[in-house]
Short mmCIF file of N, CA and C in Angstrom, two decimals:
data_model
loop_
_atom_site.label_atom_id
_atom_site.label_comp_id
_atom_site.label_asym_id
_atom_site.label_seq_id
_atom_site.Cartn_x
_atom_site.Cartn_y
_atom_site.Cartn_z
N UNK V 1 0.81 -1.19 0.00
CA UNK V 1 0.00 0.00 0.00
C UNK V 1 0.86 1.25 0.00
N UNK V 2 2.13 1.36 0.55
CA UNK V 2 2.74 2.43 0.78
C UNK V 2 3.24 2.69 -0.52
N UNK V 3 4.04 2.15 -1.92
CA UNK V 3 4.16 2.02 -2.77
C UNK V 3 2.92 2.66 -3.91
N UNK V 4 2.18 2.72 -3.52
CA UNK V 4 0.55 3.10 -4.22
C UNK V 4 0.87 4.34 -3.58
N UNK V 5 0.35 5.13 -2.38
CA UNK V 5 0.10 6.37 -1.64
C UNK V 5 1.47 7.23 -2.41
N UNK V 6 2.35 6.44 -2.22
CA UNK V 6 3.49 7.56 -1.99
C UNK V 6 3.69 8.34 -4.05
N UNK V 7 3.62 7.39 -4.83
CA UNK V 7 3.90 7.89 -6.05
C UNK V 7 2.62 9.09 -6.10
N UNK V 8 1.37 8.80 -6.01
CA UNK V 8 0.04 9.80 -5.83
C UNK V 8 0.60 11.26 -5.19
N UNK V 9 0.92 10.76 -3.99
CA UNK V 9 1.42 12.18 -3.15
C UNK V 9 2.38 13.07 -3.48
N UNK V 10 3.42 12.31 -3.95
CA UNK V 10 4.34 13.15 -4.85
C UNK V 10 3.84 13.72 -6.18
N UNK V 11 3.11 13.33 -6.96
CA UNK V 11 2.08 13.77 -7.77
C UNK V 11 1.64 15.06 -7.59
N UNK V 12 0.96 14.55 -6.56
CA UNK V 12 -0.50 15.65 -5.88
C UNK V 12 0.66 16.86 -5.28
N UNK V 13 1.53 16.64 -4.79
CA UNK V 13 2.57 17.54 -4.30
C UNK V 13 3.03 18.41 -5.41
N UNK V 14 3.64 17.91 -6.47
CA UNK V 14 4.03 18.59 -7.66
C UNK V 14 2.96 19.25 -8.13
N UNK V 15 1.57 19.18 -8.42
CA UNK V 15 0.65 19.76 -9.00
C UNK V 15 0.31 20.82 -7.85
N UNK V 16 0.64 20.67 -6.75
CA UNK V 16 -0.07 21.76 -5.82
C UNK V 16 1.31 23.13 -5.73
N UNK V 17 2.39 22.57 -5.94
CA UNK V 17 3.84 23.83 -6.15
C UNK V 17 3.69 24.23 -7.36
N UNK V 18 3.29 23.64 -8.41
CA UNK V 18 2.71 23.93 -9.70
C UNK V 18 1.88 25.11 -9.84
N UNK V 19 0.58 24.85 -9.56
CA UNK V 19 -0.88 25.56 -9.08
C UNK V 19 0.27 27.00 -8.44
N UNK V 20 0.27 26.92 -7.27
CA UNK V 20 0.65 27.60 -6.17
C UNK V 20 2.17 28.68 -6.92
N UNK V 21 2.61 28.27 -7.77
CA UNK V 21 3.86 28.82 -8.59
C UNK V 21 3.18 29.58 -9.32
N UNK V 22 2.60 29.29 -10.06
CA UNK V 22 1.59 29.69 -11.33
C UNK V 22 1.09 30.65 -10.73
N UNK V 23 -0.44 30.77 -9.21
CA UNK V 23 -0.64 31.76 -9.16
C UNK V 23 -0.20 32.68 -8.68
N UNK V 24 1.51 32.93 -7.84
CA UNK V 24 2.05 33.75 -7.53
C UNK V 24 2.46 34.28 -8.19
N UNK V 25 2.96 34.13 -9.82
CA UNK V 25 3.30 34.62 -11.06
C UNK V 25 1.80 35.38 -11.86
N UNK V 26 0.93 34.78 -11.73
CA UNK V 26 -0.04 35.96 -12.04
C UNK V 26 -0.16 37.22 -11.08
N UNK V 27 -0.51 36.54 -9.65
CA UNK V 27 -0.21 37.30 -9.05
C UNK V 27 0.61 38.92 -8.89
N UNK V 28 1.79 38.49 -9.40
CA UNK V 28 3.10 39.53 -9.83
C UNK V 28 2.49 40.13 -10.84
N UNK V 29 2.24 39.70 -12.11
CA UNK V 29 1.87 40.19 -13.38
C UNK V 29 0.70 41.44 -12.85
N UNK V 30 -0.13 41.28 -11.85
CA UNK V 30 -1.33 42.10 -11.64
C UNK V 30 -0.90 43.26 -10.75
N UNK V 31 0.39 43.37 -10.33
CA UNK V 31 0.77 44.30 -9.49
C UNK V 31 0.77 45.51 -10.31
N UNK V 32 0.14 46.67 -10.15
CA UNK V 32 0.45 48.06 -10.61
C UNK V 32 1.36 48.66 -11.19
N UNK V 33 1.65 48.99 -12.30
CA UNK V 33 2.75 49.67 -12.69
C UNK V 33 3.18 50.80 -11.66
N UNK V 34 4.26 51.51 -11.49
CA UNK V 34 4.55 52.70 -10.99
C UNK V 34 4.08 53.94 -11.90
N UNK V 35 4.13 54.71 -10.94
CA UNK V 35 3.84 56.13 -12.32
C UNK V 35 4.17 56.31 -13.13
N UNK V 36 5.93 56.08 -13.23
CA UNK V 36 6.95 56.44 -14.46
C UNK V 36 6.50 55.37 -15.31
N UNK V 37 6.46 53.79 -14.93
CA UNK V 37 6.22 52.96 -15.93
C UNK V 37 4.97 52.81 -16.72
N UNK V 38 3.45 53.63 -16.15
CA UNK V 38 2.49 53.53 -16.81
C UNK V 38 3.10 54.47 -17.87
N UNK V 39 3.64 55.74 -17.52
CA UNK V 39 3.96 56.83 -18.19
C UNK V 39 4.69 56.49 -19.68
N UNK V 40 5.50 55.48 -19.16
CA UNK V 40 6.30 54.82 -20.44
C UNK V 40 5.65 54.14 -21.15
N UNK V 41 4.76 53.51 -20.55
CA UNK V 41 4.07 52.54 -21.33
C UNK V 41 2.80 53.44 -22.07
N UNK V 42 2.41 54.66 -22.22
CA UNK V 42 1.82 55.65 -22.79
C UNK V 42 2.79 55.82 -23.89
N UNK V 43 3.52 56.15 -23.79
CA UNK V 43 4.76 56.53 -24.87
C UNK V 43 5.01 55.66 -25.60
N UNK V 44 5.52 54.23 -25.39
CA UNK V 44 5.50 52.91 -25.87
C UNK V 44 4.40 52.77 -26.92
N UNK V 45 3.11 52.79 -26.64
CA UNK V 45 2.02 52.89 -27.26
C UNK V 45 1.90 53.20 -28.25
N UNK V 46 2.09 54.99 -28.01
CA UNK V 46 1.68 55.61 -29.19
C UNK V 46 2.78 56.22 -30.46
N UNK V 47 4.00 55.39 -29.39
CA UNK V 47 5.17 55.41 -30.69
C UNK V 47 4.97 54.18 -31.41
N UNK V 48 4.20 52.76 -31.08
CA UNK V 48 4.29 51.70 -31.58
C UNK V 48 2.85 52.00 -32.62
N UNK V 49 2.00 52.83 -32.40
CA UNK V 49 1.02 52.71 -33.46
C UNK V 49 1.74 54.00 -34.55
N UNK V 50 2.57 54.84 -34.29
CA UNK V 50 3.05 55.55 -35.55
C UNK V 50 4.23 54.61 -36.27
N UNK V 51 4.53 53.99 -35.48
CA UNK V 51 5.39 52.74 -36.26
C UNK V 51 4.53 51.64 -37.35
N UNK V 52 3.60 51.26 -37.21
CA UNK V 52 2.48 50.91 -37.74
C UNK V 52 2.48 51.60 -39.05
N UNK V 53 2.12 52.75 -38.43
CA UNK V 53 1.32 53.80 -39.90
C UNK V 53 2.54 54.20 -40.76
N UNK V 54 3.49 54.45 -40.38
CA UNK V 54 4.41 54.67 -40.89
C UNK V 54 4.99 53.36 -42.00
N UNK V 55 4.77 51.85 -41.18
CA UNK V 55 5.24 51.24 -42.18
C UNK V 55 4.10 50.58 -43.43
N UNK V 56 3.26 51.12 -42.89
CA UNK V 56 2.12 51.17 -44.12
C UNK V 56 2.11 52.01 -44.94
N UNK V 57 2.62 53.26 -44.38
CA UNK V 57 2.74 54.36 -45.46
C UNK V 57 4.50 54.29 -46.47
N UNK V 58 4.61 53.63 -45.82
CA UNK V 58 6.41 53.92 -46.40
C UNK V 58 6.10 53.03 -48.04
N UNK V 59 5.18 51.95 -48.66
CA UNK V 59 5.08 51.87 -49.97
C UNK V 59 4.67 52.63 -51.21
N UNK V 60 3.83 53.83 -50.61
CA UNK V 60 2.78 54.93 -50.59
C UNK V 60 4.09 56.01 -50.98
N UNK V 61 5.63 56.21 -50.18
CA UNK V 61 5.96 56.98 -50.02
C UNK V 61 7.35 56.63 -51.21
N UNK V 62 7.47 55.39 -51.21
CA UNK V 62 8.49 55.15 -52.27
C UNK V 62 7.92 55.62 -53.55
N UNK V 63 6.81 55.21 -53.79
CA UNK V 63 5.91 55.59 -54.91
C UNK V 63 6.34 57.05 -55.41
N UNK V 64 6.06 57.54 -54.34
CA UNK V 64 5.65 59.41 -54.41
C UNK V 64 7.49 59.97 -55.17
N UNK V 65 8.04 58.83 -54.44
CA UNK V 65 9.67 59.12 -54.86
C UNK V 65 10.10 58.72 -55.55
N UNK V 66 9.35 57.72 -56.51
CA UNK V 66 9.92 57.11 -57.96
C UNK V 66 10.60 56.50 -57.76
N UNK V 67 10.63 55.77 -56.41
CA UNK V 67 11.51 54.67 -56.09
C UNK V 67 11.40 52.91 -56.31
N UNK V 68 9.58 53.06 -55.98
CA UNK V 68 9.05 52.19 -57.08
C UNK V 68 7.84 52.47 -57.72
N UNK V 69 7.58 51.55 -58.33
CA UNK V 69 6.55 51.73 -59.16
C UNK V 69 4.81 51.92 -58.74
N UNK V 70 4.52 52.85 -59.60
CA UNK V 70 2.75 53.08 -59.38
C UNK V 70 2.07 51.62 -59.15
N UNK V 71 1.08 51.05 -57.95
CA UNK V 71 0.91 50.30 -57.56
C UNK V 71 -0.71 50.91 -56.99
N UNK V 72 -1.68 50.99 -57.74
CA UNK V 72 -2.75 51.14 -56.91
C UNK V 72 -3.32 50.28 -56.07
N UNK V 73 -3.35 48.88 -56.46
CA UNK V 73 -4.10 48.18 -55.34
C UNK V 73 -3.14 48.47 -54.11
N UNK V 74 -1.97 48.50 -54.24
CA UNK V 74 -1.18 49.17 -52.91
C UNK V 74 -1.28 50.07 -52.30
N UNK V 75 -1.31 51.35 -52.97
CA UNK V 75 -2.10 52.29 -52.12
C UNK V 75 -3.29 52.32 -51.76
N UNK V 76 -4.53 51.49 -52.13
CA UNK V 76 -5.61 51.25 -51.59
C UNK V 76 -5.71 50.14 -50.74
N UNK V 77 -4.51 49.78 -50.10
CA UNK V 77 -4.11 48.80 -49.30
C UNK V 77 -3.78 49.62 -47.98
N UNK V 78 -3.02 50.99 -48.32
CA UNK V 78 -2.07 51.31 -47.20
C UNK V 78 -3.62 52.72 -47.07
N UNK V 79 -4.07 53.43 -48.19
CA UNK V 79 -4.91 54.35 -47.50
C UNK V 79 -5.96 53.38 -46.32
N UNK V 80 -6.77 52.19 -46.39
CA UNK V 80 -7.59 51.61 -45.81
C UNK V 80 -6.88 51.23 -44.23
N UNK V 81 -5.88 50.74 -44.74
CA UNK V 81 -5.16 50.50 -43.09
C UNK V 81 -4.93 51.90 -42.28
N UNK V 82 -4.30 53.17 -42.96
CA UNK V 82 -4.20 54.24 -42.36
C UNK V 82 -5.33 55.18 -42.23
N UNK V 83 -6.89 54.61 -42.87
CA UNK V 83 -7.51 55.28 -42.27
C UNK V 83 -8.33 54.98 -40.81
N UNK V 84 -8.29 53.31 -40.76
CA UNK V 84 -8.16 52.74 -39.67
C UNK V 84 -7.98 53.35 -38.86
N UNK V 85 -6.36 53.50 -39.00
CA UNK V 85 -5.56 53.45 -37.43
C UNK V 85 -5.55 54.81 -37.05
N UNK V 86 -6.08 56.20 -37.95
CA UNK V 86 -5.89 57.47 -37.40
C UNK V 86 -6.79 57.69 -36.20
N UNK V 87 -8.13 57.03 -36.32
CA UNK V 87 -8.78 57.71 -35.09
C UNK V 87 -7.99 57.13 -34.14
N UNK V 88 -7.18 56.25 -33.92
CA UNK V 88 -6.53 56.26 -32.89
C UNK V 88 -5.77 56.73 -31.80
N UNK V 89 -4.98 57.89 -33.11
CA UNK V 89 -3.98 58.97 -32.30
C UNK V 89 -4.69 59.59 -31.31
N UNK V 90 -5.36 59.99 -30.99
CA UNK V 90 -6.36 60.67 -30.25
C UNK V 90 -6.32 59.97 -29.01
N UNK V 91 -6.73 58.74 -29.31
CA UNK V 91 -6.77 57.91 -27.95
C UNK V 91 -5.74 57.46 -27.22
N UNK V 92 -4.63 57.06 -27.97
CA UNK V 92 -3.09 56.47 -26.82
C UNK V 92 -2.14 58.00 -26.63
N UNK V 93 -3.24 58.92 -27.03
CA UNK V 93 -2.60 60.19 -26.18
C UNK V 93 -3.73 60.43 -25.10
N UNK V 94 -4.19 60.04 -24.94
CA UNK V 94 -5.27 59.99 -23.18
C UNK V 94 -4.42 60.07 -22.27
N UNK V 95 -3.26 59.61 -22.06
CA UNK V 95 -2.77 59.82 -21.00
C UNK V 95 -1.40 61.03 -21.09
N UNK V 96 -1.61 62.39 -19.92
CA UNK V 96 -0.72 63.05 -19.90
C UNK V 96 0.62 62.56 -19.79
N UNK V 97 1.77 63.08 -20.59
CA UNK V 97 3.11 62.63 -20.17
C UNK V 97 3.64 63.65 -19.92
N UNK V 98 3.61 65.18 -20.25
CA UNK V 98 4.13 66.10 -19.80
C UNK V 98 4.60 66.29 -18.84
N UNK V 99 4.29 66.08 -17.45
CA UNK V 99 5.06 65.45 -16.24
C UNK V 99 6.09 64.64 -16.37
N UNK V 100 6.26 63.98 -17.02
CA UNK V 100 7.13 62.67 -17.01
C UNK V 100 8.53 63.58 -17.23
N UNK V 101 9.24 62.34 -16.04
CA UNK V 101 10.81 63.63 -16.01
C UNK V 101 11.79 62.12 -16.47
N UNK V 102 11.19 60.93 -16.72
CA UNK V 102 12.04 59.71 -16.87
C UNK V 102 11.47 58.97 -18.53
N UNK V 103 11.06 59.47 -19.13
CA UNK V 103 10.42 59.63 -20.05
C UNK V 103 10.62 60.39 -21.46
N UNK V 104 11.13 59.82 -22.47
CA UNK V 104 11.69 60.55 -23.59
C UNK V 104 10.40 60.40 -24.45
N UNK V 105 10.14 61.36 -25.30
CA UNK V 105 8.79 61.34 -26.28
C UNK V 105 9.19 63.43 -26.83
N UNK V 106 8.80 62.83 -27.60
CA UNK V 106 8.87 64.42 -28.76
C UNK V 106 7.35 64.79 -28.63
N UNK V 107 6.12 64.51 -27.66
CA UNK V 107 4.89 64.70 -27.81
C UNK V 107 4.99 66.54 -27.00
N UNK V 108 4.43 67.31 -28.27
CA UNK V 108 4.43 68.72 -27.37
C UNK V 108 3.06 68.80 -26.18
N UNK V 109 2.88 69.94 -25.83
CA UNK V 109 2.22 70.41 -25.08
C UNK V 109 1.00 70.45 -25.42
N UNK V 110 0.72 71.53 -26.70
CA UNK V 110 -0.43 71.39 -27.19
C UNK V 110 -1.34 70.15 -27.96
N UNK V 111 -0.64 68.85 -27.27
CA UNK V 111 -1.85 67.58 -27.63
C UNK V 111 -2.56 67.69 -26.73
N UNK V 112 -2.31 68.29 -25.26
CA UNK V 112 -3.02 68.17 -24.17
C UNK V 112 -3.70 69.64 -23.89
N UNK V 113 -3.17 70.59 -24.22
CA UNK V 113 -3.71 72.01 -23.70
C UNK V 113 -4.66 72.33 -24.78
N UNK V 114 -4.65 71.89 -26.12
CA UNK V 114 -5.36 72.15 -27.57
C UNK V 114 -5.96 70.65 -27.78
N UNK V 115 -6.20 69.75 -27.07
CA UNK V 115 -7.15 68.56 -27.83
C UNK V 115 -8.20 68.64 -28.66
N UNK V 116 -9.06 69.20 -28.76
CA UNK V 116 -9.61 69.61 -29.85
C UNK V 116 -9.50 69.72 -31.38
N UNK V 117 -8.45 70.75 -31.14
CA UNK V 117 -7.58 70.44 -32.31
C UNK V 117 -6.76 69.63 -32.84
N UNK V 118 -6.21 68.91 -31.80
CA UNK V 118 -5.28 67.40 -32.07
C UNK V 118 -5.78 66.44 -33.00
N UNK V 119 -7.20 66.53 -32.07
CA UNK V 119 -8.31 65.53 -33.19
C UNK V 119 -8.66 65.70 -33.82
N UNK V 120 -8.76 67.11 -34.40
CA UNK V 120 -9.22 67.77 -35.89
C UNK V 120 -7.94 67.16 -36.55
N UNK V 121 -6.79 67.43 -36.62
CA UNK V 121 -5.64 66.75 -36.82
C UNK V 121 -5.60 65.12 -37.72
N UNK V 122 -5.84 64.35 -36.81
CA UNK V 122 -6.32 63.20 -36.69
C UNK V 122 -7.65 62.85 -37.78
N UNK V 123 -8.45 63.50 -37.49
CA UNK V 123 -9.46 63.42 -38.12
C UNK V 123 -9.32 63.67 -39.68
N UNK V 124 -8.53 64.72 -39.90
CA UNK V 124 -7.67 65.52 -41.25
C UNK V 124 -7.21 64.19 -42.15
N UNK V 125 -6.22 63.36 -40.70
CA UNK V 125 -5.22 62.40 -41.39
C UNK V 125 -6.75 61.22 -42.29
N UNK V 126 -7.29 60.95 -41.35
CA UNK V 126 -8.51 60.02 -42.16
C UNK V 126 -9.07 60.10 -42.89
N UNK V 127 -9.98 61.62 -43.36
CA UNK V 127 -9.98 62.38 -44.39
C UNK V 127 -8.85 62.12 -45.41
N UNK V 128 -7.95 62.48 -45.50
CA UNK V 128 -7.16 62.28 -46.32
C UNK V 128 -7.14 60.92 -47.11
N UNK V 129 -6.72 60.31 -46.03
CA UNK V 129 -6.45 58.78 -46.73
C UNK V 129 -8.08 58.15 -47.63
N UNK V 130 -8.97 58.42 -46.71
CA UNK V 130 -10.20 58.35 -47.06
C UNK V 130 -10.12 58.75 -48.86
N UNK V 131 -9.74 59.96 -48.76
CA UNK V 131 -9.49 60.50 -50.37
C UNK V 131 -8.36 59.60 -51.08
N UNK V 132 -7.32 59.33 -50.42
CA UNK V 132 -6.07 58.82 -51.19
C UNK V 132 -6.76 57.60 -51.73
N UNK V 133 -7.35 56.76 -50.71
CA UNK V 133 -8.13 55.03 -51.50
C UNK V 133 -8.85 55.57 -52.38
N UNK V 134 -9.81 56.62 -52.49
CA UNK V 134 -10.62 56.92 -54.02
C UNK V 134 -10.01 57.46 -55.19
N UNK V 135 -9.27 58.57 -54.73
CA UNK V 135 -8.00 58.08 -55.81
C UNK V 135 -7.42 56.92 -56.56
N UNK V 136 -7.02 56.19 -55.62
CA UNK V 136 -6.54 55.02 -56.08
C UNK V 136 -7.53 54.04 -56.80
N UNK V 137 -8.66 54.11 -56.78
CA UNK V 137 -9.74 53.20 -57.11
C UNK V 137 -9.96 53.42 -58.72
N UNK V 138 -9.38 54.95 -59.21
CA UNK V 138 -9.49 54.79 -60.39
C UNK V 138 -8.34 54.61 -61.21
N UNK V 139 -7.32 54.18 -60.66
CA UNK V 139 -6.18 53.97 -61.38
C UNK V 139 -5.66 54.69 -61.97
N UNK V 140 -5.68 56.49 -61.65
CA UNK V 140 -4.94 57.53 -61.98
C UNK V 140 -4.01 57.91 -61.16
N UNK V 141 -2.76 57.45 -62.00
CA UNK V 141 -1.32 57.82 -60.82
C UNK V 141 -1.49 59.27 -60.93
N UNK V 142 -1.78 60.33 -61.66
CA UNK V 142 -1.32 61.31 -61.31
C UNK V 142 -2.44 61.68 -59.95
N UNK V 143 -3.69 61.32 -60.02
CA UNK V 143 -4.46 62.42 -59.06
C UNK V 143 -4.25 60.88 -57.92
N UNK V 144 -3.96 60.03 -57.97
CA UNK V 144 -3.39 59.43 -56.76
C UNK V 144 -2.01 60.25 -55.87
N UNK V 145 -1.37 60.57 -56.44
CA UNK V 145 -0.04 61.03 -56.41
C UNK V 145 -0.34 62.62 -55.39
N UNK V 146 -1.50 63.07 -56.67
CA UNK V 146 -1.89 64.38 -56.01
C UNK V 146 -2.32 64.37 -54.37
N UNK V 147 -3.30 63.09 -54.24
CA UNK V 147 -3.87 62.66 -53.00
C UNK V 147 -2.85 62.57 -52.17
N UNK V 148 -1.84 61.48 -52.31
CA UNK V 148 -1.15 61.28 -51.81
C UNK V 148 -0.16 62.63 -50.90
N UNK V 149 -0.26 63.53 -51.47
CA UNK V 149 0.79 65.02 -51.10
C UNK V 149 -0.53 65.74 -50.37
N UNK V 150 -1.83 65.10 -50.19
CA UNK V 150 -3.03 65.68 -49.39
C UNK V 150 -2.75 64.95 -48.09
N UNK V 151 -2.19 63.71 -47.76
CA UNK V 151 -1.44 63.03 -47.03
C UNK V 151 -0.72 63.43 -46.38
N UNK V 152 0.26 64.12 -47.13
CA UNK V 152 1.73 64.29 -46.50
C UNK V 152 1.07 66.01 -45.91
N UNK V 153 0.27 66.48 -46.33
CA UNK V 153 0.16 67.77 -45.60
C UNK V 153 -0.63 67.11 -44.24
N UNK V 154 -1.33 66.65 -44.55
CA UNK V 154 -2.27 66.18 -43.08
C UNK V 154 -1.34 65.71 -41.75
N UNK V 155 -0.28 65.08 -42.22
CA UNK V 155 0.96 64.68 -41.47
C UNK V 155 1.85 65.92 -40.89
N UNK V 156 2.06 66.38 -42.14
CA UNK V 156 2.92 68.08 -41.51
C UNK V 156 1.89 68.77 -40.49
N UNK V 157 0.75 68.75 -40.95
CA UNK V 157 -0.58 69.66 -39.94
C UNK V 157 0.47 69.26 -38.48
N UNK V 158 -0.04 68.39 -38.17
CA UNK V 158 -0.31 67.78 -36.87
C UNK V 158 1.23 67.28 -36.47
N UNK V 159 2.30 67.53 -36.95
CA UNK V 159 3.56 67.09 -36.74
C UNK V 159 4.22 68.29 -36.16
N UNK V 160 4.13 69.50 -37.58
CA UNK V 160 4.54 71.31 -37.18
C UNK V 160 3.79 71.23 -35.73
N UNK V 161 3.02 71.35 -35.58
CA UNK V 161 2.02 72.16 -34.28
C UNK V 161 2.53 70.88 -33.03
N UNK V 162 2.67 69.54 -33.28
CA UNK V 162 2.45 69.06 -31.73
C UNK V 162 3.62 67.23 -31.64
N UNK V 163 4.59 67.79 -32.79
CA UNK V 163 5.78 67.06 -32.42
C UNK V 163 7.31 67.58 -32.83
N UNK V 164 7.92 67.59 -31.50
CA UNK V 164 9.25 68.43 -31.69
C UNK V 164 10.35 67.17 -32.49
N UNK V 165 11.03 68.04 -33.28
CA UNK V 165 11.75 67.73 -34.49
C UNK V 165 12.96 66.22 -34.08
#
């Protein structure tokens, strides 16, 4: 009988340091960021969704540079994804970082003192692209092209006014 009990218990032992491991590791995971690290993780964010848009736009942008070739279903690839993701900007700037003294970000002042306008901004960028995919739908590189530089201003808008260089 002891031969029977004892392999079980060691079992039941391993599954209970198991269990008991496991939920002290969630545990940890649920602990609060600190201030600085939510702060970073704001920044993190909303540099990882202009990383996004950016590499959706960068086929859009070779184009514009004759680097490669006119590609409409491509740009009606990259306007649809970037009109997506603009209402976004708006939102992973919800959280102030201007405080943040441990914290690197080029985000100015006026995303937070002028929001309003940030999102007119934003809103501009979707607009745009909105136009760049109908452009593209008729397979005219030039007034694609044109769209496309309706783009790049919507970007300068909101770059001049509320990101340092």
């Amino acid at each position: 009988m002891r031969s029977f009990v004892k392999p079980h218990l060691v079992k039941l032992g391993l599954i209970a340091f198991t269990a008991l491991a496991t939920a002290q590791a969630v545990h940890a995971q649920d602990a609060p960021p600190s201030p600085e690290e939510a702060l970073q993780k704001a920044v993190d964010t909303r540099q990882a969704l202009f990383k996004v848009i950016d590499f959706n736009w960068q086929p859009v942008a070779q184009m514009m540079r004759k680097k490669a070739p006119f590609d409409a279903a491509a740009v009606q690839k990259t306007a649809a994804r970037v009109e997506a993701l603009a209402p976004m900007i708006p939102d992973v700037f919800a959280v102030d970082t201007r405080k943040a003294t441990n914290v690197k970000t080029r985000a100015r002042e006026g995303i937070w003192s002028n929001a309003a306008d940030f999102k007119v901004r934003a809103d501009d960028l979707a607009k745009a692209m909105q136009a760049l995919g109908a452009a593209a739908k008729t397979g005219d590189q030039a007034a694609t092209m044109k769209a496309a530089q309706g783009v790049g201003k919507a970007c300068s808008g909101c770059h001049d006014n509320y990101k340092d260089k």
